[in-house]
Amino acid sequence: MDQALNDTGWRGSQEGWLEAAYHSLLDSGVDSVKILPLAKKLNLSRTSFYWFFKDREELLAGLVARWRDKNTGNIIKQSEAYAESLAEAMLNVFDCWLNNELFDARFEFAVRSWALQSDEILAEVRQADQLRLEALKLMFIRFGLPEATSDVRARTTYLVQIGYISMQAREELAEYIAIYTGEVPQQRELDRFFSRHGYRPG
């Protein structure tokens, strides 16, 4: 984070303010995302904030947009990625749970915690849930499952993973593929998955 904050001019940058707000949200919740503490963290004047944002609400909206684009956008993207089989399609989605560049679990937890005290953010979370569920459902349908079955399997997949995030639990995920899809991945599919994550089975 330090380099992102320091390689800017004396007013900082929009991204620098957003990055500081992001870390404050993750560390201490939305109530800590305030202009003066962020200015002190960035070693900038409070007034420099207003070169980039109209007010605190605009900064918070920027955080929500960042969460939406990263977490929801990448689940949808991964659900649509090429796969030889439904099992491999699920492995593509599992990339999200293992790669923080695709899906930020701490950010997800922080936004869901924020939703407990904001009806507006709760509406954002519910919309994100629907978009993600629909993308997973369409993935199952793409591989020939009936719509009703696809809906149930999508919900099972998604709700279990969101439950892990809410509990801040970590699990080995590979064994869930057969449960979620009804298919056992082929070795070549597992090899591609493991290779993406730098894992070499013993």
Short mmCIF file of N, CA and C in Angstrom, two decimals, residues 9-194:
data_model
loop_
_atom_site.label_atom_id
_atom_site.label_comp_id
_atom_site.label_asym_id
_atom_site.label_seq_id
_atom_site.Cartn_x
_atom_site.Cartn_y
_atom_site.Cartn_z
N GLY A 9 1.33 13.04 -6.16
CA GLY A 9 1.67 14.42 -5.82
C GLY A 9 1.31 14.77 -4.38
N TRP A 10 1.46 16.03 -4.06
CA TRP A 10 1.27 16.46 -2.67
C TRP A 10 -0.18 16.34 -2.21
N ARG A 11 -1.12 16.23 -3.15
CA ARG A 11 -2.51 16.01 -2.77
C ARG A 11 -2.86 14.53 -2.68
N GLY A 12 -1.90 13.67 -3.00
CA GLY A 12 -2.20 12.25 -3.08
C GLY A 12 -2.87 11.93 -4.40
N SER A 13 -3.72 10.93 -4.40
CA SER A 13 -4.45 10.54 -5.61
C SER A 13 -5.77 9.91 -5.19
N GLN A 14 -6.67 9.84 -6.13
CA GLN A 14 -7.95 9.19 -5.84
C GLN A 14 -7.74 7.75 -5.41
N GLU A 15 -6.86 7.05 -6.12
CA GLU A 15 -6.61 5.65 -5.80
C GLU A 15 -5.95 5.52 -4.42
N GLY A 16 -5.08 6.46 -4.08
CA GLY A 16 -4.45 6.42 -2.77
C GLY A 16 -5.46 6.58 -1.64
N TRP A 17 -6.38 7.51 -1.81
CA TRP A 17 -7.44 7.69 -0.80
C TRP A 17 -8.31 6.43 -0.71
N LEU A 18 -8.65 5.87 -1.86
CA LEU A 18 -9.48 4.65 -1.87
C LEU A 18 -8.75 3.49 -1.20
N GLU A 19 -7.46 3.37 -1.47
CA GLU A 19 -6.68 2.29 -0.89
C GLU A 19 -6.62 2.42 0.63
N ALA A 20 -6.42 3.65 1.11
CA ALA A 20 -6.41 3.87 2.56
C ALA A 20 -7.78 3.57 3.16
N ALA A 21 -8.85 3.98 2.48
CA ALA A 21 -10.20 3.70 2.96
C ALA A 21 -10.47 2.20 2.99
N TYR A 22 -10.00 1.50 1.97
CA TYR A 22 -10.14 0.04 1.89
C TYR A 22 -9.48 -0.63 3.10
N HIS A 23 -8.26 -0.25 3.42
CA HIS A 23 -7.57 -0.87 4.55
C HIS A 23 -8.24 -0.53 5.88
N SER A 24 -8.74 0.69 6.01
CA SER A 24 -9.46 1.05 7.23
C SER A 24 -10.74 0.24 7.38
N LEU A 25 -11.45 0.05 6.26
CA LEU A 25 -12.68 -0.75 6.30
C LEU A 25 -12.36 -2.18 6.73
N LEU A 26 -11.33 -2.76 6.16
CA LEU A 26 -10.97 -4.14 6.50
C LEU A 26 -10.50 -4.27 7.95
N ASP A 27 -9.74 -3.30 8.40
CA ASP A 27 -9.15 -3.40 9.74
C ASP A 27 -10.12 -3.06 10.86
N SER A 28 -10.99 -2.06 10.63
CA SER A 28 -11.78 -1.53 11.74
C SER A 28 -13.25 -1.27 11.42
N GLY A 29 -13.69 -1.59 10.21
CA GLY A 29 -15.10 -1.38 9.88
C GLY A 29 -15.37 0.00 9.30
N VAL A 30 -16.58 0.17 8.79
CA VAL A 30 -16.91 1.38 8.04
C VAL A 30 -16.86 2.64 8.90
N ASP A 31 -17.12 2.53 10.20
CA ASP A 31 -17.09 3.72 11.05
C ASP A 31 -15.70 4.34 11.12
N SER A 32 -14.68 3.57 10.79
CA SER A 32 -13.31 4.10 10.82
C SER A 32 -12.94 4.81 9.52
N VAL A 33 -13.77 4.69 8.51
CA VAL A 33 -13.48 5.31 7.21
C VAL A 33 -13.96 6.76 7.25
N LYS A 34 -13.09 7.62 7.76
CA LYS A 34 -13.41 9.04 7.92
C LYS A 34 -12.26 9.86 7.37
N ILE A 35 -12.58 11.05 6.92
CA ILE A 35 -11.63 11.84 6.15
C ILE A 35 -10.39 12.21 6.96
N LEU A 36 -10.57 12.75 8.17
CA LEU A 36 -9.42 13.22 8.94
C LEU A 36 -8.45 12.08 9.30
N PRO A 37 -8.94 10.94 9.83
CA PRO A 37 -8.00 9.84 10.10
C PRO A 37 -7.29 9.33 8.85
N LEU A 38 -8.00 9.32 7.73
CA LEU A 38 -7.36 8.89 6.48
C LEU A 38 -6.28 9.88 6.06
N ALA A 39 -6.57 11.17 6.22
CA ALA A 39 -5.58 12.20 5.87
C ALA A 39 -4.32 12.03 6.72
N LYS A 40 -4.49 11.75 8.00
CA LYS A 40 -3.34 11.55 8.87
C LYS A 40 -2.55 10.31 8.45
N LYS A 41 -3.28 9.25 8.10
CA LYS A 41 -2.62 8.02 7.66
C LYS A 41 -1.80 8.26 6.39
N LEU A 42 -2.32 9.11 5.52
CA LEU A 42 -1.65 9.39 4.24
C LEU A 42 -0.64 10.52 4.35
N ASN A 43 -0.62 11.18 5.53
CA ASN A 43 0.24 12.35 5.71
C ASN A 43 -0.08 13.45 4.70
N LEU A 44 -1.39 13.67 4.54
CA LEU A 44 -1.89 14.69 3.62
C LEU A 44 -2.82 15.63 4.38
N SER A 45 -3.09 16.77 3.80
CA SER A 45 -4.04 17.69 4.43
C SER A 45 -5.47 17.18 4.19
N ARG A 46 -6.34 17.51 5.13
CA ARG A 46 -7.74 17.12 5.00
C ARG A 46 -8.36 17.69 3.74
N THR A 47 -7.98 18.92 3.39
CA THR A 47 -8.59 19.57 2.23
C THR A 47 -8.20 18.90 0.91
N SER A 48 -7.06 18.19 0.90
CA SER A 48 -6.66 17.53 -0.35
C SER A 48 -7.66 16.44 -0.75
N PHE A 49 -8.38 15.91 0.22
CA PHE A 49 -9.40 14.90 -0.06
C PHE A 49 -10.40 15.41 -1.10
N TYR A 50 -10.74 16.71 -0.98
CA TYR A 50 -11.82 17.25 -1.80
C TYR A 50 -11.41 17.54 -3.24
N TRP A 51 -10.15 17.31 -3.56
CA TRP A 51 -9.76 17.34 -4.97
C TRP A 51 -10.25 16.10 -5.71
N PHE A 52 -10.55 15.06 -4.95
CA PHE A 52 -10.87 13.77 -5.57
C PHE A 52 -12.29 13.27 -5.26
N PHE A 53 -12.84 13.71 -4.15
CA PHE A 53 -14.18 13.26 -3.75
C PHE A 53 -15.00 14.44 -3.24
N LYS A 54 -16.27 14.42 -3.56
CA LYS A 54 -17.18 15.48 -3.11
C LYS A 54 -17.34 15.44 -1.60
N ASP A 55 -17.46 14.21 -1.07
CA ASP A 55 -17.68 14.05 0.37
C ASP A 55 -17.39 12.59 0.75
N ARG A 56 -17.57 12.27 2.01
CA ARG A 56 -17.31 10.91 2.50
C ARG A 56 -18.20 9.90 1.79
N GLU A 57 -19.44 10.28 1.49
CA GLU A 57 -20.36 9.35 0.83
C GLU A 57 -19.84 8.93 -0.53
N GLU A 58 -19.21 9.86 -1.24
CA GLU A 58 -18.66 9.50 -2.55
C GLU A 58 -17.48 8.54 -2.39
N LEU A 59 -16.69 8.73 -1.35
CA LEU A 59 -15.60 7.79 -1.07
C LEU A 59 -16.15 6.40 -0.76
N LEU A 60 -17.19 6.34 0.07
CA LEU A 60 -17.80 5.05 0.40
C LEU A 60 -18.40 4.40 -0.84
N ALA A 61 -18.99 5.20 -1.71
CA ALA A 61 -19.53 4.66 -2.96
C ALA A 61 -18.42 4.08 -3.82
N GLY A 62 -17.24 4.71 -3.78
CA GLY A 62 -16.09 4.18 -4.51
C GLY A 62 -15.66 2.82 -3.98
N LEU A 63 -15.73 2.65 -2.66
CA LEU A 63 -15.40 1.35 -2.07
C LEU A 63 -16.39 0.28 -2.52
N VAL A 64 -17.67 0.62 -2.52
CA VAL A 64 -18.69 -0.33 -2.95
C VAL A 64 -18.47 -0.72 -4.41
N ALA A 65 -18.17 0.27 -5.25
CA ALA A 65 -17.93 -0.02 -6.67
C ALA A 65 -16.72 -0.93 -6.84
N ARG A 66 -15.69 -0.70 -6.04
CA ARG A 66 -14.49 -1.54 -6.10
C ARG A 66 -14.81 -2.97 -5.71
N TRP A 67 -15.58 -3.14 -4.65
CA TRP A 67 -16.01 -4.48 -4.20
C TRP A 67 -16.87 -5.16 -5.27
N ARG A 68 -17.81 -4.42 -5.81
CA ARG A 68 -18.72 -4.98 -6.82
C ARG A 68 -17.96 -5.44 -8.05
N ASP A 69 -17.06 -4.58 -8.53
CA ASP A 69 -16.33 -4.90 -9.76
C ASP A 69 -15.42 -6.11 -9.56
N LYS A 70 -14.76 -6.18 -8.41
CA LYS A 70 -13.81 -7.26 -8.19
C LYS A 70 -14.53 -8.56 -7.85
N ASN A 71 -15.29 -8.58 -6.78
CA ASN A 71 -15.83 -9.84 -6.29
C ASN A 71 -16.97 -10.38 -7.14
N THR A 72 -17.95 -9.55 -7.43
CA THR A 72 -19.06 -10.02 -8.27
C THR A 72 -18.59 -10.20 -9.71
N GLY A 73 -17.83 -9.22 -10.21
CA GLY A 73 -17.39 -9.30 -11.60
C GLY A 73 -16.58 -10.54 -11.90
N ASN A 74 -15.71 -10.93 -10.97
CA ASN A 74 -14.85 -12.09 -11.24
C ASN A 74 -15.58 -13.42 -11.04
N ILE A 75 -16.54 -13.49 -10.15
CA ILE A 75 -17.34 -14.72 -10.06
C ILE A 75 -18.09 -14.94 -11.38
N ILE A 76 -18.67 -13.88 -11.91
CA ILE A 76 -19.37 -13.99 -13.19
C ILE A 76 -18.40 -14.38 -14.30
N LYS A 77 -17.25 -13.71 -14.35
CA LYS A 77 -16.25 -14.01 -15.38
C LYS A 77 -15.79 -15.46 -15.30
N GLN A 78 -15.49 -15.94 -14.10
CA GLN A 78 -15.02 -17.31 -13.94
C GLN A 78 -16.11 -18.33 -14.27
N SER A 79 -17.35 -18.00 -13.97
CA SER A 79 -18.44 -18.94 -14.28
C SER A 79 -18.65 -19.08 -15.78
N GLU A 80 -18.21 -18.08 -16.54
CA GLU A 80 -18.37 -18.07 -18.00
C GLU A 80 -17.13 -18.56 -18.74
N ALA A 81 -16.05 -18.83 -18.00
CA ALA A 81 -14.78 -19.22 -18.63
C ALA A 81 -14.89 -20.58 -19.31
N TYR A 82 -14.06 -20.80 -20.31
CA TYR A 82 -14.08 -22.07 -21.03
C TYR A 82 -13.76 -23.23 -20.09
N ALA A 83 -14.49 -24.33 -20.29
CA ALA A 83 -14.23 -25.57 -19.54
C ALA A 83 -14.68 -26.75 -20.38
N GLU A 84 -13.96 -27.86 -20.25
CA GLU A 84 -14.34 -29.08 -20.97
C GLU A 84 -15.57 -29.73 -20.37
N SER A 85 -15.77 -29.53 -19.08
CA SER A 85 -16.84 -30.23 -18.37
C SER A 85 -17.37 -29.33 -17.27
N LEU A 86 -18.48 -29.74 -16.69
CA LEU A 86 -19.03 -28.99 -15.56
C LEU A 86 -18.06 -28.99 -14.38
N ALA A 87 -17.39 -30.11 -14.16
CA ALA A 87 -16.42 -30.17 -13.06
C ALA A 87 -15.32 -29.14 -13.26
N GLU A 88 -14.83 -29.00 -14.50
CA GLU A 88 -13.78 -28.01 -14.73
C GLU A 88 -14.34 -26.60 -14.63
N ALA A 89 -15.59 -26.41 -15.05
CA ALA A 89 -16.21 -25.09 -14.89
C ALA A 89 -16.26 -24.71 -13.41
N MET A 90 -16.55 -25.68 -12.55
CA MET A 90 -16.56 -25.39 -11.11
C MET A 90 -15.16 -25.11 -10.61
N LEU A 91 -14.17 -25.79 -11.15
CA LEU A 91 -12.78 -25.49 -10.78
C LEU A 91 -12.43 -24.04 -11.16
N ASN A 92 -12.95 -23.58 -12.29
CA ASN A 92 -12.73 -22.18 -12.68
C ASN A 92 -13.31 -21.24 -11.63
N VAL A 93 -14.49 -21.55 -11.14
CA VAL A 93 -15.10 -20.73 -10.10
C VAL A 93 -14.30 -20.81 -8.81
N PHE A 94 -13.78 -22.00 -8.52
CA PHE A 94 -12.98 -22.18 -7.30
C PHE A 94 -11.71 -21.33 -7.33
N ASP A 95 -11.26 -20.92 -8.53
CA ASP A 95 -10.13 -19.99 -8.59
C ASP A 95 -10.41 -18.75 -7.74
N CYS A 96 -11.67 -18.34 -7.70
CA CYS A 96 -12.04 -17.16 -6.91
C CYS A 96 -11.74 -17.36 -5.43
N TRP A 97 -12.00 -18.57 -4.93
CA TRP A 97 -11.84 -18.80 -3.50
C TRP A 97 -10.37 -18.93 -3.10
N LEU A 98 -9.52 -19.19 -4.10
CA LEU A 98 -8.10 -19.43 -3.81
C LEU A 98 -7.19 -18.28 -4.24
N ASN A 99 -7.71 -17.37 -5.05
CA ASN A 99 -6.89 -16.30 -5.59
C ASN A 99 -7.46 -14.95 -5.16
N ASN A 100 -6.75 -14.29 -4.26
CA ASN A 100 -7.22 -13.01 -3.73
C ASN A 100 -7.30 -11.93 -4.80
N GLU A 101 -6.58 -12.12 -5.90
CA GLU A 101 -6.67 -11.15 -6.99
C GLU A 101 -8.01 -11.24 -7.71
N LEU A 102 -8.67 -12.39 -7.62
CA LEU A 102 -9.97 -12.57 -8.23
C LEU A 102 -11.11 -12.28 -7.27
N PHE A 103 -10.95 -12.71 -6.03
CA PHE A 103 -12.02 -12.54 -5.05
C PHE A 103 -11.39 -12.25 -3.70
N ASP A 104 -11.72 -11.11 -3.12
CA ASP A 104 -11.13 -10.65 -1.87
C ASP A 104 -12.06 -11.02 -0.72
N ALA A 105 -11.76 -12.13 -0.03
CA ALA A 105 -12.64 -12.64 1.02
C ALA A 105 -12.75 -11.66 2.20
N ARG A 106 -11.66 -11.00 2.56
CA ARG A 106 -11.72 -10.04 3.66
C ARG A 106 -12.59 -8.84 3.30
N PHE A 107 -12.50 -8.40 2.07
CA PHE A 107 -13.34 -7.30 1.57
C PHE A 107 -14.81 -7.74 1.62
N GLU A 108 -15.07 -8.97 1.20
CA GLU A 108 -16.43 -9.51 1.22
C GLU A 108 -16.98 -9.50 2.65
N PHE A 109 -16.19 -9.98 3.59
CA PHE A 109 -16.62 -10.02 4.98
C PHE A 109 -16.89 -8.61 5.50
N ALA A 110 -16.01 -7.67 5.16
CA ALA A 110 -16.17 -6.30 5.63
C ALA A 110 -17.43 -5.65 5.08
N VAL A 111 -17.71 -5.87 3.80
CA VAL A 111 -18.91 -5.27 3.21
C VAL A 111 -20.17 -5.91 3.79
N ARG A 112 -20.15 -7.22 4.00
CA ARG A 112 -21.31 -7.87 4.60
C ARG A 112 -21.52 -7.42 6.05
N SER A 113 -20.45 -7.16 6.76
CA SER A 113 -20.58 -6.61 8.10
C SER A 113 -21.16 -5.19 8.05
N TRP A 114 -20.70 -4.41 7.09
CA TRP A 114 -21.22 -3.06 6.87
C TRP A 114 -22.72 -3.09 6.58
N ALA A 115 -23.16 -4.10 5.83
CA ALA A 115 -24.57 -4.22 5.47
C ALA A 115 -25.48 -4.41 6.69
N LEU A 116 -24.91 -4.87 7.79
CA LEU A 116 -25.70 -5.06 9.01
C LEU A 116 -26.16 -3.73 9.60
N GLN A 117 -25.51 -2.63 9.21
CA GLN A 117 -25.87 -1.33 9.76
C GLN A 117 -26.30 -0.33 8.70
N SER A 118 -26.49 -0.79 7.47
CA SER A 118 -26.89 0.10 6.39
C SER A 118 -27.85 -0.60 5.44
N ASP A 119 -29.06 -0.10 5.33
CA ASP A 119 -30.03 -0.69 4.40
C ASP A 119 -29.57 -0.54 2.95
N GLU A 120 -28.88 0.56 2.66
CA GLU A 120 -28.39 0.79 1.30
C GLU A 120 -27.35 -0.26 0.92
N ILE A 121 -26.43 -0.55 1.82
CA ILE A 121 -25.40 -1.55 1.53
C ILE A 121 -26.01 -2.95 1.53
N LEU A 122 -26.99 -3.18 2.39
CA LEU A 122 -27.69 -4.47 2.37
C LEU A 122 -28.33 -4.71 1.01
N ALA A 123 -28.91 -3.67 0.42
CA ALA A 123 -29.51 -3.80 -0.91
C ALA A 123 -28.43 -4.12 -1.95
N GLU A 124 -27.24 -3.50 -1.81
CA GLU A 124 -26.13 -3.80 -2.72
C GLU A 124 -25.70 -5.26 -2.59
N VAL A 125 -25.63 -5.75 -1.36
CA VAL A 125 -25.21 -7.14 -1.13
C VAL A 125 -26.24 -8.10 -1.70
N ARG A 126 -27.50 -7.82 -1.49
CA ARG A 126 -28.55 -8.70 -2.03
C ARG A 126 -28.53 -8.72 -3.55
N GLN A 127 -28.30 -7.57 -4.16
CA GLN A 127 -28.21 -7.53 -5.63
C GLN A 127 -27.01 -8.34 -6.11
N ALA A 128 -25.88 -8.20 -5.40
CA ALA A 128 -24.68 -8.97 -5.77
C ALA A 128 -24.95 -10.46 -5.64
N ASP A 129 -25.61 -10.86 -4.57
CA ASP A 129 -25.93 -12.28 -4.38
C ASP A 129 -26.76 -12.81 -5.55
N GLN A 130 -27.74 -12.03 -5.98
CA GLN A 130 -28.60 -12.47 -7.08
C GLN A 130 -27.83 -12.59 -8.39
N LEU A 131 -26.96 -11.62 -8.65
CA LEU A 131 -26.15 -11.67 -9.88
C LEU A 131 -25.22 -12.87 -9.88
N ARG A 132 -24.60 -13.15 -8.75
CA ARG A 132 -23.67 -14.27 -8.65
C ARG A 132 -24.41 -15.60 -8.77
N LEU A 133 -25.54 -15.70 -8.09
CA LEU A 133 -26.34 -16.93 -8.16
C LEU A 133 -26.82 -17.20 -9.59
N GLU A 134 -27.25 -16.15 -10.25
CA GLU A 134 -27.73 -16.30 -11.63
C GLU A 134 -26.59 -16.76 -12.54
N ALA A 135 -25.39 -16.21 -12.34
CA ALA A 135 -24.25 -16.62 -13.16
C ALA A 135 -23.92 -18.10 -12.93
N LEU A 136 -23.95 -18.54 -11.68
CA LEU A 136 -23.67 -19.95 -11.38
C LEU A 136 -24.77 -20.85 -11.95
N LYS A 137 -26.00 -20.42 -11.83
CA LYS A 137 -27.11 -21.19 -12.39
C LYS A 137 -26.95 -21.36 -13.90
N LEU A 138 -26.59 -20.29 -14.58
CA LEU A 138 -26.41 -20.37 -16.04
C LEU A 138 -25.23 -21.28 -16.40
N MET A 139 -24.24 -21.34 -15.53
CA MET A 139 -23.11 -22.25 -15.77
C MET A 139 -23.60 -23.70 -15.76
N PHE A 140 -24.41 -24.06 -14.78
CA PHE A 140 -24.95 -25.42 -14.73
C PHE A 140 -25.84 -25.70 -15.93
N ILE A 141 -26.67 -24.73 -16.29
CA ILE A 141 -27.57 -24.91 -17.45
C ILE A 141 -26.75 -25.12 -18.72
N ARG A 142 -25.63 -24.40 -18.83
CA ARG A 142 -24.77 -24.52 -20.02
C ARG A 142 -24.29 -25.94 -20.23
N PHE A 143 -24.17 -26.69 -19.14
CA PHE A 143 -23.70 -28.08 -19.25
C PHE A 143 -24.85 -29.08 -19.18
N GLY A 144 -26.06 -28.60 -19.46
CA GLY A 144 -27.17 -29.50 -19.71
C GLY A 144 -28.06 -29.85 -18.52
N LEU A 145 -27.83 -29.25 -17.36
CA LEU A 145 -28.69 -29.55 -16.22
C LEU A 145 -30.01 -28.80 -16.34
N PRO A 146 -31.11 -29.39 -15.86
CA PRO A 146 -32.40 -28.70 -15.89
C PRO A 146 -32.35 -27.42 -15.06
N GLU A 147 -33.22 -26.48 -15.35
CA GLU A 147 -33.18 -25.18 -14.68
C GLU A 147 -33.36 -25.31 -13.16
N ALA A 148 -34.32 -26.13 -12.74
CA ALA A 148 -34.56 -26.27 -11.30
C ALA A 148 -33.36 -26.87 -10.59
N THR A 149 -32.77 -27.90 -11.18
CA THR A 149 -31.57 -28.51 -10.60
C THR A 149 -30.41 -27.53 -10.59
N SER A 150 -30.28 -26.77 -11.66
CA SER A 150 -29.21 -25.78 -11.75
C SER A 150 -29.35 -24.74 -10.66
N ASP A 151 -30.55 -24.33 -10.39
CA ASP A 151 -30.81 -23.33 -9.35
C ASP A 151 -30.39 -23.87 -7.98
N VAL A 152 -30.78 -25.11 -7.69
CA VAL A 152 -30.44 -25.70 -6.38
C VAL A 152 -28.93 -25.87 -6.24
N ARG A 153 -28.28 -26.38 -7.28
CA ARG A 153 -26.83 -26.58 -7.21
C ARG A 153 -26.09 -25.24 -7.11
N ALA A 154 -26.56 -24.23 -7.81
CA ALA A 154 -25.95 -22.91 -7.71
C ALA A 154 -26.05 -22.37 -6.29
N ARG A 155 -27.22 -22.51 -5.70
CA ARG A 155 -27.42 -22.01 -4.34
C ARG A 155 -26.57 -22.79 -3.34
N THR A 156 -26.50 -24.11 -3.53
CA THR A 156 -25.68 -24.93 -2.64
C THR A 156 -24.21 -24.49 -2.70
N THR A 157 -23.71 -24.35 -3.92
CA THR A 157 -22.32 -23.93 -4.11
C THR A 157 -22.06 -22.58 -3.46
N TYR A 158 -22.89 -21.63 -3.80
CA TYR A 158 -22.66 -20.25 -3.38
C TYR A 158 -22.85 -20.05 -1.88
N LEU A 159 -23.93 -20.58 -1.36
CA LEU A 159 -24.22 -20.34 0.05
C LEU A 159 -23.20 -21.01 0.97
N VAL A 160 -22.69 -22.17 0.58
CA VAL A 160 -21.65 -22.81 1.38
C VAL A 160 -20.39 -21.93 1.40
N GLN A 161 -19.99 -21.42 0.23
CA GLN A 161 -18.78 -20.62 0.18
C GLN A 161 -18.93 -19.30 0.92
N ILE A 162 -20.08 -18.65 0.78
CA ILE A 162 -20.31 -17.40 1.51
C ILE A 162 -20.37 -17.68 3.01
N GLY A 163 -20.87 -18.85 3.37
CA GLY A 163 -20.87 -19.24 4.78
C GLY A 163 -19.47 -19.36 5.33
N TYR A 164 -18.57 -19.94 4.54
CA TYR A 164 -17.17 -20.04 4.97
C TYR A 164 -16.57 -18.65 5.18
N ILE A 165 -16.91 -17.72 4.27
CA ILE A 165 -16.40 -16.36 4.40
C ILE A 165 -16.95 -15.69 5.65
N SER A 166 -18.23 -15.85 5.89
CA SER A 166 -18.86 -15.24 7.06
C SER A 166 -18.29 -15.80 8.36
N MET A 167 -17.93 -17.09 8.34
CA MET A 167 -17.34 -17.73 9.52
C MET A 167 -15.83 -17.50 9.58
N GLN A 168 -15.28 -16.88 8.51
CA GLN A 168 -13.84 -16.69 8.37
C GLN A 168 -13.10 -18.03 8.52
N ALA A 169 -13.67 -19.05 7.90
CA ALA A 169 -13.09 -20.39 7.94
C ALA A 169 -12.37 -20.68 6.63
N ARG A 170 -11.40 -21.56 6.68
CA ARG A 170 -10.67 -22.01 5.49
C ARG A 170 -10.80 -23.51 5.38
N GLU A 171 -11.07 -23.99 4.18
CA GLU A 171 -11.26 -25.41 3.95
C GLU A 171 -10.50 -25.83 2.69
N GLU A 172 -10.14 -27.09 2.64
CA GLU A 172 -9.66 -27.65 1.38
C GLU A 172 -10.87 -27.82 0.47
N LEU A 173 -10.81 -27.24 -0.74
CA LEU A 173 -12.02 -27.12 -1.54
C LEU A 173 -12.18 -28.21 -2.59
N ALA A 174 -11.09 -28.86 -2.98
CA ALA A 174 -11.17 -29.75 -4.14
C ALA A 174 -12.21 -30.85 -3.97
N GLU A 175 -12.36 -31.40 -2.78
CA GLU A 175 -13.28 -32.52 -2.58
C GLU A 175 -14.75 -32.11 -2.73
N TYR A 176 -15.00 -30.81 -2.74
CA TYR A 176 -16.39 -30.35 -2.88
C TYR A 176 -16.87 -30.38 -4.33
N ILE A 177 -15.94 -30.50 -5.28
CA ILE A 177 -16.34 -30.44 -6.70
C ILE A 177 -17.39 -31.49 -7.02
N ALA A 178 -17.15 -32.74 -6.62
CA ALA A 178 -18.09 -33.81 -6.93
C ALA A 178 -19.43 -33.59 -6.25
N ILE A 179 -19.40 -33.03 -5.04
CA ILE A 179 -20.66 -32.77 -4.32
C ILE A 179 -21.46 -31.68 -5.04
N TYR A 180 -20.78 -30.61 -5.44
CA TYR A 180 -21.47 -29.49 -6.08
C TYR A 180 -21.97 -29.83 -7.48
N THR A 181 -21.20 -30.62 -8.23
CA THR A 181 -21.50 -30.83 -9.65
C THR A 181 -22.04 -32.21 -9.97
N GLY A 182 -21.78 -33.19 -9.10
CA GLY A 182 -22.14 -34.56 -9.44
C GLY A 182 -21.14 -35.20 -10.38
N GLU A 183 -20.01 -34.54 -10.62
CA GLU A 183 -18.96 -35.04 -11.51
C GLU A 183 -17.62 -35.06 -10.79
N VAL A 184 -16.79 -36.04 -11.12
CA VAL A 184 -15.42 -36.09 -10.62
C VAL A 184 -14.52 -35.48 -11.68
N PRO A 185 -13.70 -34.49 -11.34
CA PRO A 185 -12.84 -33.88 -12.35
C PRO A 185 -11.86 -34.88 -12.96
N GLN A 186 -11.60 -34.73 -14.25
CA GLN A 186 -10.57 -35.52 -14.91
C GLN A 186 -9.20 -35.05 -14.41
N GLN A 187 -8.22 -35.94 -14.48
CA GLN A 187 -6.90 -35.59 -13.98
C GLN A 187 -6.33 -34.38 -14.72
N ARG A 188 -6.57 -34.29 -16.04
CA ARG A 188 -6.03 -33.16 -16.80
C ARG A 188 -6.67 -31.85 -16.35
N GLU A 189 -7.93 -31.93 -15.92
CA GLU A 189 -8.60 -30.73 -15.42
C GLU A 189 -8.01 -30.31 -14.08
N LEU A 190 -7.77 -31.30 -13.21
CA LEU A 190 -7.14 -31.01 -11.92
C LEU A 190 -5.72 -30.48 -12.13
N ASP A 191 -5.01 -31.05 -13.10
CA ASP A 191 -3.64 -30.60 -13.36
C ASP A 191 -3.63 -29.12 -13.76
N ARG A 192 -4.58 -28.72 -14.61
CA ARG A 192 -4.65 -27.31 -15.02
C ARG A 192 -4.97 -26.42 -13.82
N PHE A 193 -5.90 -26.89 -12.98
CA PHE A 193 -6.29 -26.14 -11.79
C PHE A 193 -5.11 -25.99 -10.83
N PHE A 194 -4.43 -27.11 -10.55
CA PHE A 194 -3.28 -27.06 -9.63
C PHE A 194 -2.18 -26.17 -10.19
#
